[in-house]
Each structure stands twice: as C-alpha cells, then as structure tokens.
mmCIF file of C-alpha atoms in Angstrom:
data_model
loop_
_atom_site.group_PDB
_atom_site.id
_atom_site.type_symbol
_atom_site.label_atom_id
_atom_site.label_comp_id
_atom_site.label_asym_id
_atom_site.label_seq_id
_atom_site.Cartn_x
_atom_site.Cartn_y
_atom_site.Cartn_z
ATOM 1 C CA MET T 686 -15.970 -26.085 10.073
ATOM 2 C CA PRO T 687 -14.891 -22.557 8.983
ATOM 3 C CA ASN T 688 -15.313 -21.523 5.385
ATOM 4 C CA ALA T 689 -11.769 -21.066 4.006
ATOM 5 C CA GLY T 690 -13.188 -19.161 1.046
ATOM 6 C CA SER T 691 -14.249 -16.337 3.342
ATOM 7 C CA LEU T 692 -10.663 -15.308 4.150
ATOM 8 C CA PRO T 693 -9.283 -12.350 2.197
ATOM 9 C CA SER T 694 -6.507 -13.316 -0.206
ATOM 10 C CA ALA T 695 -4.036 -11.154 1.743
ATOM 11 C CA VAL T 696 -4.581 -13.373 4.777
ATOM 12 C CA SER T 697 -4.632 -16.709 3.007
ATOM 13 C CA ALA T 698 -1.762 -15.954 0.594
ATOM 14 C CA PRO T 699 0.537 -13.171 1.803
ATOM 15 C CA ALA T 700 2.586 -11.406 -0.858
ATOM 16 C CA ARG T 701 6.251 -12.312 -1.001
ATOM 17 C CA ILE T 702 9.197 -11.130 -3.041
ATOM 18 C CA LEU T 703 12.121 -13.362 -3.882
ATOM 19 C CA ILE T 704 15.259 -11.198 -3.829
ATOM 20 C CA VAL T 705 17.657 -12.320 -6.554
ATOM 21 C CA GLY T 706 20.640 -10.044 -6.038
ATOM 22 C CA LYS T 707 22.059 -6.938 -4.427
ATOM 23 C CA ARG T 708 20.688 -4.585 -7.112
ATOM 24 C CA HIS T 709 17.244 -6.138 -6.812
ATOM 25 C CA LEU T 710 17.328 -5.816 -3.014
ATOM 26 C CA ARG T 711 18.284 -2.148 -3.319
ATOM 27 C CA ARG T 712 15.442 -1.488 -5.796
ATOM 28 C CA VAL T 713 12.870 -3.229 -3.591
ATOM 29 C CA MET T 714 14.046 -1.440 -0.442
ATOM 30 C CA ASP T 715 14.107 1.943 -2.219
ATOM 31 C CA GLY T 716 10.527 1.381 -3.384
ATOM 32 C CA TYR T 717 9.382 0.417 0.105
ATOM 33 C CA ILE T 718 11.134 3.419 1.692
ATOM 34 C CA VAL T 719 9.585 5.818 -0.835
ATOM 35 C CA HIS T 720 6.140 4.315 -0.152
ATOM 36 C CA HIS T 721 6.572 4.586 3.616
ATOM 37 C CA ASN T 722 8.034 8.102 3.656
ATOM 38 C CA ALA T 723 6.017 9.726 0.860
ATOM 39 C CA GLY T 724 3.274 11.239 2.966
ATOM 40 C CA CYS T 725 1.259 8.058 3.415
ATOM 41 C CA SER T 726 -0.458 8.180 6.766
ATOM 42 C CA HIS T 727 -0.278 5.046 8.891
ATOM 43 C CA GLN T 728 -2.441 4.007 11.834
ATOM 44 C CA GLY T 729 0.689 3.491 13.950
ATOM 45 C CA ASP T 730 1.632 7.135 13.298
ATOM 46 C CA GLY T 731 -1.766 8.409 14.437
ATOM 47 C CA LEU T 732 -2.615 9.073 10.759
ATOM 48 C CA GLU T 733 -0.195 12.035 10.836
ATOM 49 C CA LEU T 734 1.726 13.197 7.778
ATOM 50 C CA HIS T 735 5.462 12.479 7.863
ATOM 51 C CA ALA T 736 6.472 16.053 6.967
ATOM 52 C CA PRO T 737 4.514 19.340 7.185
ATOM 53 C CA ASP T 738 4.510 19.923 3.419
ATOM 54 C CA ASP T 739 3.597 16.371 2.409
ATOM 55 C CA GLU T 740 0.533 16.049 0.215
ATOM 56 C CA GLN T 741 -2.348 14.412 2.035
ATOM 57 C CA ASN T 742 -3.312 10.951 0.864
ATOM 58 C CA VAL T 743 -7.067 11.367 1.406
ATOM 59 C CA ILE T 744 -10.050 10.039 -0.507
ATOM 60 C CA PRO T 745 -13.178 12.019 0.447
ATOM 61 C CA PHE T 746 -15.989 10.084 2.107
ATOM 62 C CA PRO T 747 -18.368 8.900 0.754
ATOM 63 C CA THR T 748 -16.738 7.891 -2.533
ATOM 64 C CA PRO T 749 -18.276 5.087 -4.608
ATOM 65 C CA ALA T 750 -16.004 2.055 -4.926
ATOM 66 C CA ASP T 751 -15.865 2.433 -8.710
ATOM 67 C CA ARG T 752 -14.234 5.860 -8.220
ATOM 68 C CA ILE T 753 -11.280 4.449 -6.248
ATOM 69 C CA ARG T 754 -8.275 3.102 -8.126
ATOM 70 C CA ARG T 755 -5.681 0.721 -6.695
ATOM 71 C CA ARG T 756 -2.125 0.610 -7.975
ATOM 72 C CA ARG T 757 -0.014 -2.359 -6.953
ATOM 73 C CA VAL T 758 3.504 -1.513 -5.805
ATOM 74 C CA LEU T 759 6.432 -3.914 -5.429
ATOM 75 C CA GLY T 760 4.653 -6.773 -7.152
ATOM 76 C CA GLY T 761 1.532 -6.447 -5.007
ATOM 77 C CA LEU T 762 3.354 -6.326 -1.680
ATOM 78 C CA LEU T 763 1.994 -2.799 -1.207
ATOM 79 C CA ASN T 764 -1.057 -1.041 -2.625
ATOM 80 C CA LYS T 765 -1.638 2.652 -3.294
ATOM 81 C CA TYR T 766 -5.188 3.958 -3.545
ATOM 82 C CA GLN T 767 -6.335 7.173 -5.187
ATOM 83 C CA GLN T 768 -9.543 8.726 -6.365
ATOM 84 C CA ALA T 769 -10.211 8.122 -10.059
ATOM 85 C CA ALA T 770 -9.900 11.171 -12.303
#
C-alpha cells in the first residue's frame, strides 16, 4: 500500500480560489497575468525570457535552501522564489 504521506501537498491538495464577483475575478486574473508575463521563465517556453529587457529570474547554483525565499501569490496558487538578501 502506498504511503499517502509521501505525496507533496501540491499534489494531494491543489490550491483553489473561489471567485466571489466580477471585481475579484479581474483582480485574480490581473495577478496571474502579471506573474506569467513578468519575465518568469517557464519550461514550456524553453526557459526563455518573455521580452528582451526582462530581468532574469535566476537563483545562482548552488544556493543553500535557507538563502531562498518563497512568496505566495494569489493565496498560494502561485509561488515566487528569490534569493534572500
């Protein structure tokens, strides 16, 4: 029998947002669009920047885990990672 405790929380409990109105939908969609278009590289895009002058979203390797900070976006639906100051 598989160990259910070994699944990451993102797999066992995906993040969801309950939209409660038109203004809320617009705010959520604006936040998602900014996240997607703000220079974040994606595997589906070949890790390319979206525009030539976008700032790279790169954490140098190797970086100890305690030097990486996660910021939850859209109630945890998305995460942004950056190197700690």
